[in-house]
PDB file of C-alpha atoms in Angstrom:
ATOM      1  CA  MET X   1     -15.660  62.216  23.218  1.00  0.00           C
ATOM      2  CA  LEU X   2     -17.725  61.884  20.001  1.00  0.00           C
ATOM      3  CA  VAL X   3     -16.932  65.472  19.022  1.00  0.00           C
ATOM      4  CA  SER X   4     -13.224  64.879  19.537  1.00  0.00           C
ATOM      5  CA  ARG X   5     -13.346  61.768  17.373  1.00  0.00           C
ATOM      6  CA  PHE X   6     -15.188  63.736  14.652  1.00  0.00           C
ATOM      7  CA  PHE X   7     -12.587  66.471  14.532  1.00  0.00           C
ATOM      8  CA  CYS X   8      -9.744  63.984  14.707  1.00  0.00           C
ATOM      9  CA  ARG X   9     -11.097  61.931  11.816  1.00  0.00           C
ATOM     10  CA  PHE X  10     -11.694  64.970   9.581  1.00  0.00           C
ATOM     11  CA  LYS X  11      -8.610  67.022  10.506  1.00  0.00           C
ATOM     12  CA  PRO X  12      -6.893  68.840   7.618  1.00  0.00           C
ATOM     13  CA  PRO X  13      -4.176  66.880   5.822  1.00  0.00           C
ATOM     14  CA  GLY X  14      -0.651  67.595   6.931  1.00  0.00           C
ATOM     15  CA  LEU X  15      -1.742  68.823  10.346  1.00  0.00           C
ATOM     16  CA  ARG X  16      -0.036  67.003  13.233  1.00  0.00           C
ATOM     17  CA  ILE X  17      -1.414  67.328  16.734  1.00  0.00           C
ATOM     18  CA  PHE X  18       0.855  67.062  19.738  1.00  0.00           C
ATOM     19  CA  SER X  19      -0.155  67.514  23.333  1.00  0.00           C
ATOM     20  CA  SER X  20       3.309  68.472  24.510  1.00  0.00           C
ATOM     21  CA  ASP X  21       6.063  70.883  23.719  1.00  0.00           C
ATOM     22  CA  PRO X  22       8.483  69.874  20.896  1.00  0.00           C
ATOM     23  CA  VAL X  23      11.408  70.281  23.274  1.00  0.00           C
ATOM     24  CA  TRP X  24       9.784  67.785  25.656  1.00  0.00           C
ATOM     25  CA  SER X  25       9.169  65.412  22.738  1.00  0.00           C
ATOM     26  CA  ALA X  26      12.799  65.602  21.687  1.00  0.00           C
ATOM     27  CA  GLY X  27      13.865  64.737  25.218  1.00  0.00           C
ATOM     28  CA  VAL X  28      11.479  61.846  25.241  1.00  0.00           C
ATOM     29  CA  MET X  29      12.811  60.645  21.896  1.00  0.00           C
ATOM     30  CA  SER X  30      16.334  60.499  23.198  1.00  0.00           C
ATOM     31  CA  GLY X  31      15.399  59.024  26.563  1.00  0.00           C
ATOM     32  CA  PHE X  32      12.778  56.383  25.743  1.00  0.00           C
ATOM     33  CA  SER X  33      13.424  55.160  22.211  1.00  0.00           C
ATOM     34  CA  SER X  34      15.743  52.276  23.239  1.00  0.00           C
ATOM     35  CA  GLN X  35      13.763  50.761  26.130  1.00  0.00           C
ATOM     36  CA  PRO X  36      13.422  46.943  26.029  1.00  0.00           C
ATOM     37  CA  PRO X  37       9.898  45.441  26.041  1.00  0.00           C
ATOM     38  CA  SER X  38       8.382  45.461  29.525  1.00  0.00           C
ATOM     39  CA  ARG X  39       6.982  42.360  31.136  1.00  0.00           C
ATOM     40  CA  ASP X  40       4.423  44.441  33.048  1.00  0.00           C
ATOM     41  CA  VAL X  41       2.732  45.687  29.866  1.00  0.00           C
ATOM     42  CA  PHE X  42       1.905  43.529  26.858  1.00  0.00           C
ATOM     43  CA  VAL X  43      -0.811  43.094  24.257  1.00  0.00           C
ATOM     44  CA  ARG X  44      -2.538  39.786  23.634  1.00  0.00           C
ATOM     45  CA  TYR X  45      -5.649  38.705  21.767  1.00  0.00           C
ATOM     46  CA  SER X  46      -8.634  37.449  23.775  1.00  0.00           C
ATOM     47  CA  PHE X  47     -11.866  36.382  22.046  1.00  0.00           C
ATOM     48  CA  GLY X  48     -10.816  38.173  18.853  1.00  0.00           C
ATOM     49  CA  ARG X  49     -10.078  41.512  20.565  1.00  0.00           C
ATOM     50  CA  PRO X  50      -6.679  42.962  21.534  1.00  0.00           C
ATOM     51  CA  VAL X  51      -6.284  43.261  25.291  1.00  0.00           C
ATOM     52  CA  LEU X  52      -3.681  45.459  26.960  1.00  0.00           C
ATOM     53  CA  SER X  53      -2.445  43.871  30.179  1.00  0.00           C
ATOM     54  CA  LEU X  54      -0.931  46.446  32.513  1.00  0.00           C
ATOM     55  CA  ARG X  55       0.412  46.423  36.065  1.00  0.00           C
ATOM     56  CA  LEU X  56      -0.699  49.704  37.642  1.00  0.00           C
ATOM     57  CA  PRO X  57       1.325  51.619  40.219  1.00  0.00           C
ATOM     58  CA  ALA X  58      -0.906  50.198  42.973  1.00  0.00           C
ATOM     59  CA  GLY X  59       0.397  46.725  42.050  1.00  0.00           C
ATOM     60  CA  GLN X  60      -2.832  45.482  40.495  1.00  0.00           C
ATOM     61  CA  GLN X  61      -2.645  43.671  37.148  1.00  0.00           C
ATOM     62  CA  CYS X  62      -5.468  45.023  34.963  1.00  0.00           C
ATOM     63  CA  ARG X  63      -6.706  44.164  31.491  1.00  0.00           C
ATOM     64  CA  PHE X  64      -8.070  46.790  29.101  1.00  0.00           C
ATOM     65  CA  THR X  65      -9.994  45.535  26.086  1.00  0.00           C
ATOM     66  CA  VAL X  66      -9.321  47.670  23.013  1.00  0.00           C
ATOM     67  CA  THR X  67     -11.675  48.085  20.070  1.00  0.00           C
ATOM     68  CA  PRO X  68      -9.201  49.210  17.395  1.00  0.00           C
ATOM     69  CA  MET X  69     -11.658  51.067  15.133  1.00  0.00           C
ATOM     70  CA  LEU X  70     -13.499  52.804  18.004  1.00  0.00           C
ATOM     71  CA  THR X  71     -11.100  53.261  20.908  1.00  0.00           C
ATOM     72  CA  THR X  72      -8.810  56.269  20.783  1.00  0.00           C
ATOM     73  CA  VAL X  73      -5.611  56.908  22.680  1.00  0.00           C
ATOM     74  CA  GLY X  74      -7.447  59.357  24.914  1.00  0.00           C
ATOM     75  CA  ASP X  75     -10.091  56.764  25.762  1.00  0.00           C
ATOM     76  CA  LEU X  76      -7.431  54.248  26.774  1.00  0.00           C
ATOM     77  CA  LEU X  77      -5.544  56.769  28.909  1.00  0.00           C
ATOM     78  CA  ARG X  78      -8.753  57.854  30.637  1.00  0.00           C
ATOM     79  CA  ASP X  79      -9.593  54.233  31.428  1.00  0.00           C
ATOM     80  CA  ILE X  80      -6.132  53.693  32.908  1.00  0.00           C
ATOM     81  CA  THR X  81      -6.382  56.871  35.015  1.00  0.00           C
ATOM     82  CA  ALA X  82      -9.867  55.957  36.237  1.00  0.00           C
ATOM     83  CA  LYS X  83      -8.751  52.454  37.189  1.00  0.00           C
ATOM     84  CA  ASP X  84      -6.005  53.593  39.566  1.00  0.00           C
ATOM     85  CA  PRO X  85      -6.084  56.999  41.338  1.00  0.00           C
ATOM     86  CA  GLY X  86      -2.319  56.692  41.747  1.00  0.00           C
ATOM     87  CA  VAL X  87      -1.825  57.334  38.020  1.00  0.00           C
ATOM     88  CA  HIS X  88      -1.034  61.054  37.788  1.00  0.00           C
ATOM     89  CA  THR X  89       0.338  61.236  34.232  1.00  0.00           C
ATOM     90  CA  ALA X  90      -0.107  58.835  31.309  1.00  0.00           C
ATOM     91  CA  ALA X  91       0.925  59.100  27.676  1.00  0.00           C
ATOM     92  CA  LEU X  92       1.543  56.981  24.604  1.00  0.00           C
ATOM     93  CA  LEU X  93       4.689  57.403  22.491  1.00  0.00           C
ATOM     94  CA  ASN X  94       5.420  55.968  19.086  1.00  0.00           C
ATOM     95  CA  GLY X  95       8.562  54.017  18.199  1.00  0.00           C
ATOM     96  CA  GLY X  96      10.426  57.246  17.606  1.00  0.00           C
ATOM     97  CA  GLY X  97       9.625  58.605  21.057  1.00  0.00           C
ATOM     98  CA  GLN X  98       7.078  61.177  19.883  1.00  0.00           C
ATOM     99  CA  ARG X  99       3.902  61.591  21.823  1.00  0.00           C
ATOM    100  CA  ILE X 100       0.811  60.248  20.074  1.00  0.00           C
ATOM    101  CA  SER X 101      -2.240  62.480  19.917  1.00  0.00           C
ATOM    102  CA  SER X 102      -5.201  61.549  22.073  1.00  0.00           C
ATOM    103  CA  CYS X 103      -7.402  61.612  18.954  1.00  0.00           C
ATOM    104  CA  THR X 104      -5.474  58.811  17.269  1.00  0.00           C
ATOM    105  CA  PHE X 105      -7.346  55.543  16.976  1.00  0.00           C
ATOM    106  CA  MET X 106      -5.744  52.479  18.524  1.00  0.00           C
ATOM    107  CA  GLU X 107      -5.999  50.767  15.156  1.00  0.00           C
ATOM    108  CA  ASN X 108      -3.017  52.850  13.999  1.00  0.00           C
ATOM    109  CA  VAL X 109      -1.121  52.500  17.283  1.00  0.00           C
ATOM    110  CA  LEU X 110      -1.269  48.708  17.461  1.00  0.00           C
ATOM    111  CA  ASN X 111       0.317  48.259  14.036  1.00  0.00           C
ATOM    112  CA  GLU X 112       3.760  49.254  15.368  1.00  0.00           C
ATOM    113  CA  ASP X 113       5.707  49.037  18.613  1.00  0.00           C
ATOM    114  CA  PHE X 114       4.856  51.837  21.015  1.00  0.00           C
ATOM    115  CA  GLN X 115       5.683  53.050  24.502  1.00  0.00           C
ATOM    116  CA  LEU X 116       3.413  53.654  27.476  1.00  0.00           C
ATOM    117  CA  VAL X 117       4.571  56.254  30.010  1.00  0.00           C
ATOM    118  CA  ILE X 118       2.919  56.196  33.442  1.00  0.00           C
ATOM    119  CA  ASN X 119       4.092  58.579  36.174  1.00  0.00           C
ATOM    120  CA  GLY X 120       7.354  59.086  34.305  1.00  0.00           C
ATOM    121  CA  ILE X 121       8.057  55.322  33.963  1.00  0.00           C
ATOM    122  CA  THR X 122       8.282  54.065  30.378  1.00  0.00           C
ATOM    123  CA  HIS X 123       7.073  50.640  29.301  1.00  0.00           C
ATOM    124  CA  SER X 124       7.889  49.404  25.803  1.00  0.00           C
ATOM    125  CA  VAL X 125       5.060  47.413  24.226  1.00  0.00           C
ATOM    126  CA  ARG X 126       5.667  45.092  21.298  1.00  0.00           C
ATOM    127  CA  SER X 127       3.137  45.206  18.467  1.00  0.00           C
ATOM    128  CA  LEU X 128       1.229  42.161  17.272  1.00  0.00           C
ATOM    129  CA  GLY X 129       2.170  42.841  13.684  1.00  0.00           C
ATOM    130  CA  GLN X 130       1.088  44.895  10.701  1.00  0.00           C
ATOM    131  CA  GLY X 131      -2.651  44.610  10.099  1.00  0.00           C
ATOM    132  CA  SER X 132      -3.286  42.422  13.135  1.00  0.00           C
ATOM    133  CA  SER X 133      -5.207  45.176  14.887  1.00  0.00           C
ATOM    134  CA  HIS X 134      -8.042  45.133  12.350  1.00  0.00           C
ATOM    135  CA  GLU X 135     -11.334  43.594  13.382  1.00  0.00           C
ATOM    136  CA  HIS X 136     -11.554  39.866  12.772  1.00  0.00           C
ATOM    137  CA  MET X 137     -13.653  39.183   9.667  1.00  0.00           C
ATOM    138  CA  LEU X 138     -15.790  36.093  10.075  1.00  0.00           C
ATOM    139  CA  GLY X 139     -15.862  33.484   7.363  1.00  0.00           C
ATOM    140  CA  VAL X 140     -18.979  31.740   6.096  1.00  0.00           C
ATOM    141  CA  ASP X 141     -18.576  28.834   8.533  1.00  0.00           C
ATOM    142  CA  ASP X 142     -17.951  31.199  11.441  1.00  0.00           C
ATOM    143  CA  MET X 143     -21.023  33.237  10.565  1.00  0.00           C
ATOM    144  CA  LYS X 144     -23.133  30.075  10.405  1.00  0.00           C
ATOM    145  CA  TYR X 145     -21.803  29.033  13.792  1.00  0.00           C
ATOM    146  CA  VAL X 146     -22.629  32.439  15.299  1.00  0.00           C
ATOM    147  CA  VAL X 147     -26.123  32.308  13.803  1.00  0.00           C
ATOM    148  CA  ARG X 148     -26.659  28.875  15.321  1.00  0.00           C
ATOM    149  CA  LEU X 149     -25.491  30.165  18.699  1.00  0.00           C
ATOM    150  CA  LEU X 150     -27.892  33.112  18.498  1.00  0.00           C
ATOM    151  CA  GLN X 151     -30.747  30.851  17.457  1.00  0.00           C
ATOM    152  CA  SER X 152     -29.990  28.478  20.317  1.00  0.00           C
ATOM    153  CA  ALA X 153     -29.920  31.349  22.802  1.00  0.00           C
ATOM    154  CA  LEU X 154     -33.230  32.734  21.541  1.00  0.00           C
ATOM    155  CA  THR X 155     -35.024  29.376  21.458  1.00  0.00           C
ATOM    156  CA  LEU X 156     -33.490  28.040  24.681  1.00  0.00           C
ATOM    157  CA  PRO X 157     -36.556  28.671  26.934  1.00  0.00           C
ATOM    158  CA  GLN X 158     -38.914  27.035  24.438  1.00  0.00           C
ATOM    159  CA  ARG X 159     -36.633  24.035  24.041  1.00  0.00           C
ATOM    160  CA  GLN X 160     -36.263  23.720  27.811  1.00  0.00           C
ATOM    161  CA  HIS X 161     -40.024  23.675  28.344  1.00  0.00           C
ATOM    162  CA  ALA X 162     -40.435  21.170  25.509  1.00  0.00           C
ATOM    163  CA  ALA X 163     -37.767  18.955  27.061  1.00  0.00           C
ATOM    164  CA  HIS X 164     -39.505  19.311  30.437  1.00  0.00           C
ATOM    165  CA  ALA X 165     -42.780  18.121  28.913  1.00  0.00           C
ATOM    166  CA  GLU X 166     -41.016  15.178  27.244  1.00  0.00           C
ATOM    167  CA  LEU X 167     -39.380  14.152  30.518  1.00  0.00           C
ATOM    168  CA  LEU X 168     -42.719  14.333  32.330  1.00  0.00           C
ATOM    169  CA  ALA X 169     -44.302  12.116  29.679  1.00  0.00           C
ATOM    170  CA  ALA X 170     -41.402   9.660  29.896  1.00  0.00           C
ATOM    171  CA  ARG X 171     -41.689   9.548  33.684  1.00  0.00           C
ATOM    172  CA  GLU X 172     -45.419   8.831  33.496  1.00  0.00           C
ATOM    173  CA  ARG X 173     -44.847   6.114  30.907  1.00  0.00           C
ATOM    174  CA  LEU X 174     -42.154   4.431  33.011  1.00  0.00           C
ATOM    175  CA  ALA X 175     -44.315   4.708  36.133  1.00  0.00           C
ATOM    176  CA  GLU X 176     -47.177   2.968  34.328  1.00  0.00           C
ATOM    177  CA  GLN X 177     -44.869   0.161  33.201  1.00  0.00           C
ATOM    178  CA  LEU X 178     -43.412  -0.217  36.684  1.00  0.00           C
ATOM    179  CA  GLN X 179     -46.691  -0.185  38.580  1.00  0.00           C
ATOM    180  CA  PRO X 180     -47.676  -3.881  38.023  1.00  0.00           C
ATOM    181  CA  LEU X 181     -44.083  -5.032  38.481  1.00  0.00           C
ATOM    182  CA  GLU X 182     -43.751  -2.960  41.634  1.00  0.00           C
ATOM    183  CA  THR X 183     -46.910  -4.496  43.093  1.00  0.00           C
ATOM    184  CA  VAL X 184     -45.600  -8.028  42.503  1.00  0.00           C
ATOM    185  CA  ARG X 185     -42.150  -7.103  43.823  1.00  0.00           C
ATOM    186  CA  VAL X 186     -43.542  -5.688  47.066  1.00  0.00           C
ATOM    187  CA  LYS X 187     -45.587  -8.857  47.630  1.00  0.00           C
ATOM    188  CA  MET X 188     -42.586 -11.110  46.978  1.00  0.00           C
ATOM    189  CA  ALA X 189     -40.368  -8.950  49.193  1.00  0.00           C
ATOM    190  CA  GLN X 190     -42.836  -9.314  52.062  1.00  0.00           C
ATOM    191  CA  GLU X 191     -42.902 -13.089  51.645  1.00  0.00           C
ATOM    192  CA  ALA X 192     -39.089 -13.280  51.489  1.00  0.00           C
ATOM    193  CA  GLU X 193     -38.849 -11.056  54.579  1.00  0.00           C
ATOM    194  CA  SER X 194     -41.224 -13.334  56.483  1.00  0.00           C
ATOM    195  CA  ARG X 195     -39.320 -16.482  55.515  1.00  0.00           C
ATOM    196  CA  ALA X 196     -35.957 -14.934  56.424  1.00  0.00           C
ATOM    197  CA  SER X 197     -37.343 -13.863  59.811  1.00  0.00           C
ATOM    198  CA  LEU X 198     -38.859 -17.328  60.326  1.00  0.00           C
ATOM    199  CA  LEU X 199     -35.487 -18.918  59.587  1.00  0.00           C
ATOM    200  CA  GLY X 200     -33.877 -16.723  62.238  1.00  0.00           C
ATOM    201  CA  TRP X 201     -36.490 -17.674  64.816  1.00  0.00           C
ATOM    202  CA  ALA X 202     -36.004 -21.342  63.894  1.00  0.00           C
ATOM    203  CA  GLY X 203     -32.267 -21.036  64.524  1.00  0.00           C
ATOM    204  CA  LEU X 204     -32.912 -19.433  67.894  1.00  0.00           C
ATOM    205  CA  ALA X 205     -35.380 -22.191  68.797  1.00  0.00           C
ATOM    206  CA  TYR X 206     -32.874 -24.892  67.797  1.00  0.00           C
ATOM    207  CA  LEU X 207     -30.123 -23.393  69.954  1.00  0.00           C
ATOM    208  CA  SER X 208     -32.524 -23.019  72.879  1.00  0.00           C
ATOM    209  CA  LEU X 209     -33.683 -26.645  72.623  1.00  0.00           C
ATOM    210  CA  GLN X 210     -30.111 -27.839  72.267  1.00  0.00           C
ATOM    211  CA  GLY X 211     -29.017 -25.978  75.400  1.00  0.00           C
ATOM    212  CA  GLY X 212     -32.016 -27.222  77.378  1.00  0.00           C
ATOM    213  CA  PHE X 213     -31.544 -30.821  76.238  1.00  0.00           C
ATOM    214  CA  LEU X 214     -27.828 -30.774  77.133  1.00  0.00           C
ATOM    215  CA  GLY X 215     -28.679 -29.361  80.561  1.00  0.00           C
ATOM    216  CA  TYR X 216     -31.302 -32.058  81.116  1.00  0.00           C
ATOM    217  CA  LEU X 217     -28.797 -34.791  80.227  1.00  0.00           C
ATOM    218  CA  THR X 218     -26.135 -33.247  82.425  1.00  0.00           C
ATOM    219  CA  TRP X 219     -28.157 -32.867  85.652  1.00  0.00           C
ATOM    220  CA  TYR X 220     -30.846 -35.547  85.421  1.00  0.00           C
ATOM    221  CA  VAL X 221     -29.562 -38.393  83.224  1.00  0.00           C
ATOM    222  CA  PHE X 222     -25.773 -38.409  83.095  1.00  0.00           C
ATOM    223  CA  ALA X 223     -23.012 -36.754  85.101  1.00  0.00           C
ATOM    224  CA  TRP X 224     -20.787 -33.946  83.874  1.00  0.00           C
ATOM    225  CA  ASP X 225     -17.929 -36.399  83.311  1.00  0.00           C
ATOM    226  CA  VAL X 226     -20.026 -38.094  80.641  1.00  0.00           C
ATOM    227  CA  MET X 227     -21.455 -34.940  79.020  1.00  0.00           C
ATOM    228  CA  GLU X 228     -18.197 -32.986  78.847  1.00  0.00           C
ATOM    229  CA  PRO X 229     -16.830 -34.824  75.780  1.00  0.00           C
ATOM    230  CA  VAL X 230     -20.292 -34.635  74.183  1.00  0.00           C
ATOM    231  CA  THR X 231     -20.437 -30.865  74.469  1.00  0.00           C
ATOM    232  CA  PHE X 232     -16.854 -30.643  73.188  1.00  0.00           C
ATOM    233  CA  PHE X 233     -17.735 -32.494  69.989  1.00  0.00           C
ATOM    234  CA  ILE X 234     -20.899 -30.422  69.575  1.00  0.00           C
ATOM    235  CA  THR X 235     -18.793 -27.250  69.824  1.00  0.00           C
ATOM    236  CA  CYS X 236     -16.332 -28.595  67.254  1.00  0.00           C
ATOM    237  CA  SER X 237     -19.193 -29.516  64.911  1.00  0.00           C
ATOM    238  CA  THR X 238     -20.633 -25.996  65.210  1.00  0.00           C
ATOM    239  CA  SER X 239     -17.238 -24.477  64.372  1.00  0.00           C
ATOM    240  CA  MET X 240     -16.969 -26.755  61.341  1.00  0.00           C
ATOM    241  CA  MET X 241     -20.408 -25.612  60.182  1.00  0.00           C
ATOM    242  CA  PHE X 242     -19.377 -21.937  60.439  1.00  0.00           C
ATOM    243  CA  PHE X 243     -16.191 -22.611  58.486  1.00  0.00           C
ATOM    244  CA  ALA X 244     -18.130 -24.550  55.844  1.00  0.00           C
ATOM    245  CA  TYR X 245     -20.424 -21.507  55.416  1.00  0.00           C
ATOM    246  CA  TYR X 246     -17.360 -19.324  54.751  1.00  0.00           C
ATOM    247  CA  VAL X 247     -15.939 -21.822  52.244  1.00  0.00           C
ATOM    248  CA  LEU X 248     -19.217 -22.022  50.319  1.00  0.00           C
ATOM    249  CA  THR X 249     -20.217 -18.337  50.373  1.00  0.00           C
ATOM    250  CA  LYS X 250     -16.817 -16.579  50.723  1.00  0.00           C
ATOM    251  CA  GLN X 251     -18.392 -14.446  53.472  1.00  0.00           C
ATOM    252  CA  ASP X 252     -18.056 -14.353  57.233  1.00  0.00           C
ATOM    253  CA  LEU X 253     -20.991 -15.703  59.175  1.00  0.00           C
ATOM    254  CA  ILE X 254     -22.342 -12.396  60.435  1.00  0.00           C
ATOM    255  CA  TYR X 255     -26.028 -12.532  61.282  1.00  0.00           C
ATOM    256  CA  PRO X 256     -27.176  -9.379  59.358  1.00  0.00           C
ATOM    257  CA  ASN X 257     -25.329 -10.578  56.251  1.00  0.00           C
ATOM    258  CA  VAL X 258     -26.751 -14.097  56.623  1.00  0.00           C
ATOM    259  CA  ARG X 259     -30.248 -12.677  56.954  1.00  0.00           C
ATOM    260  CA  ASP X 260     -29.845 -10.506  53.826  1.00  0.00           C
ATOM    261  CA  ARG X 261     -28.466 -13.475  51.906  1.00  0.00           C
ATOM    262  CA  GLN X 262     -31.426 -15.621  52.882  1.00  0.00           C
ATOM    263  CA  PHE X 263     -33.809 -12.796  51.931  1.00  0.00           C
ATOM    264  CA  LEU X 264     -32.308 -12.594  48.446  1.00  0.00           C
ATOM    265  CA  HIS X 265     -32.368 -16.370  48.135  1.00  0.00           C
ATOM    266  CA  PHE X 266     -36.062 -16.568  48.990  1.00  0.00           C
ATOM    267  CA  PHE X 267     -36.852 -13.526  46.800  1.00  0.00           C
ATOM    268  CA  HIS X 268     -35.192 -14.964  43.675  1.00  0.00           C
ATOM    269  CA  LEU X 269     -36.717 -18.338  44.341  1.00  0.00           C
ATOM    270  CA  ARG X 270     -40.171 -16.779  44.517  1.00  0.00           C
ATOM    271  CA  ALA X 271     -39.456 -14.653  41.404  1.00  0.00           C
ATOM    272  CA  SER X 272     -38.509 -17.734  39.397  1.00  0.00           C
ATOM    273  CA  GLN X 273     -41.710 -19.437  40.521  1.00  0.00           C
ATOM    274  CA  GLN X 274     -43.892 -16.499  39.434  1.00  0.00           C
ATOM    275  CA  LYS X 275     -41.742 -15.804  36.311  1.00  0.00           C
ATOM    276  CA  PHE X 276     -40.977 -12.281  37.479  1.00  0.00           C
ATOM    277  CA  ASN X 277     -38.615 -10.489  35.046  1.00  0.00           C
ATOM    278  CA  ILE X 278     -36.053  -9.008  37.432  1.00  0.00           C
ATOM    279  CA  LYS X 279     -33.796  -7.760  34.600  1.00  0.00           C
ATOM    280  CA  LYS X 280     -36.606  -5.749  33.020  1.00  0.00           C
ATOM    281  CA  TYR X 281     -37.578  -4.343  36.410  1.00  0.00           C
ATOM    282  CA  ASN X 282     -34.009  -3.176  37.105  1.00  0.00           C
ATOM    283  CA  GLU X 283     -33.723  -1.591  33.647  1.00  0.00           C
ATOM    284  CA  LEU X 284     -36.974   0.320  34.142  1.00  0.00           C
ATOM    285  CA  LYS X 285     -35.860   1.504  37.589  1.00  0.00           C
ATOM    286  CA  GLU X 286     -32.522   2.738  36.236  1.00  0.00           C
ATOM    287  CA  GLU X 287     -34.223   4.537  33.354  1.00  0.00           C
ATOM    288  CA  LEU X 288     -36.712   6.143  35.737  1.00  0.00           C
ATOM    289  CA  ALA X 289     -33.886   7.294  38.023  1.00  0.00           C
ATOM    290  CA  LYS X 290     -32.099   8.848  35.026  1.00  0.00           C
ATOM    291  CA  VAL X 291     -35.268  10.657  33.933  1.00  0.00           C
ATOM    292  CA  GLU X 292     -35.794  11.930  37.471  1.00  0.00           C
ATOM    293  CA  GLY X 293     -32.233  13.255  37.569  1.00  0.00           C
ATOM    294  CA  ASP X 294     -32.561  15.002  34.192  1.00  0.00           C
ATOM    295  CA  LEU X 295     -35.893  16.463  35.255  1.00  0.00           C
ATOM    296  CA  SER X 296     -34.419  17.828  38.479  1.00  0.00           C
ATOM    297  CA  THR X 297     -31.477  19.395  36.604  1.00  0.00           C
ATOM    298  CA  LEU X 298     -33.775  20.963  34.004  1.00  0.00           C
ATOM    299  CA  ARG X 299     -36.094  22.361  36.669  1.00  0.00           C
ATOM    300  CA  SER X 300     -33.115  23.934  38.438  1.00  0.00           C
ATOM    301  CA  ALA X 301     -32.024  25.600  35.182  1.00  0.00           C
ATOM    302  CA  ILE X 302     -35.529  26.919  34.471  1.00  0.00           C
ATOM    303  CA  ARG X 303     -35.904  28.168  38.042  1.00  0.00           C
ATOM    304  CA  LEU X 304     -32.530  29.936  37.773  1.00  0.00           C
ATOM    305  CA  GLN X 305     -33.717  31.785  34.659  1.00  0.00           C
ATOM    306  CA  VAL X 306     -37.070  32.746  36.148  1.00  0.00           C
ATOM    307  CA  ASP X 307     -35.762  33.732  39.581  1.00  0.00           C
ATOM    308  CA  PRO X 308     -32.166  34.980  39.244  1.00  0.00           C
ATOM    309  CA  PRO X 309     -30.160  34.929  42.484  1.00  0.00           C
ATOM    310  CA  GLN X 310     -30.406  38.158  44.448  1.00  0.00           C
ATOM    311  CA  PRO X 311     -27.151  39.793  45.531  1.00  0.00           C
ATOM    312  CA  GLN X 312     -26.461  39.368  49.194  1.00  0.00           C
ATOM    313  CA  LYS X 313     -26.532  42.536  51.235  1.00  0.00           C
ATOM    314  CA  ALA X 314     -23.489  43.338  53.272  1.00  0.00           C
ATOM    315  CA  ALA X 315     -24.052  43.064  57.003  1.00  0.00           C
TER     316      ALA X 315
END
């Protein structure tokens, strides 16, 4: 391929190379010069390079990236043939219907409209314009941006390890600040848990004594005719107490929720007595959780670079 490019670049002036018979070229000129642009074949720019999008005879839409100053017509046709075994013949024609030599660089082809013939089917391709096929020349700002990207890519492992060390230091610092607060919080939480449990046992004891006392009055002191209205009013009073709890707290009287509410009440009461800074404790916990999350993400990225995923073997 390099030899062919050498001879094509230094061919004698005035020499035109055709791979087909002139009679065949004349027939092509008359038969394919007026074809409308095909929707199956078009040229677009992607990341600064022209890309030929082509639907092959097998029905697969393929993209061929073209380097205008390096890719020749023969290179492009070989890539198309290698991509689909169903491509038996492929050729490029200029706007006049003449076959373009395989030594011609795509830089010259992309400047004008051309035609792509595959298995005898002609596709007209519209050019992107005069001079648009040349390589994109970067400006000063673009070159600075590319240099920064290269520098970032080269220094990425060092920066990741430095960030990992900074996160470890931040985690240790936050852990040291949280340690005395955490000790006090655990002690206060245990006290609040004990008082909430004691309140529950006290409620159970009250209900047990109330039921026993009502039974004693019913069977040993008074008759049921006397105690029936008493128990009715006690039931009504209990219902009023439950409704009053809902009005004051805007919550249903469900025992787990009541227990948690009493726990928080006792905890904050104890914190105010010991002047425990709950706001500072919550801020430190949130900051520590954020550092832990960043550290986990950074470790995953470093581990992915050190141990790249192995391709799975087909069963």
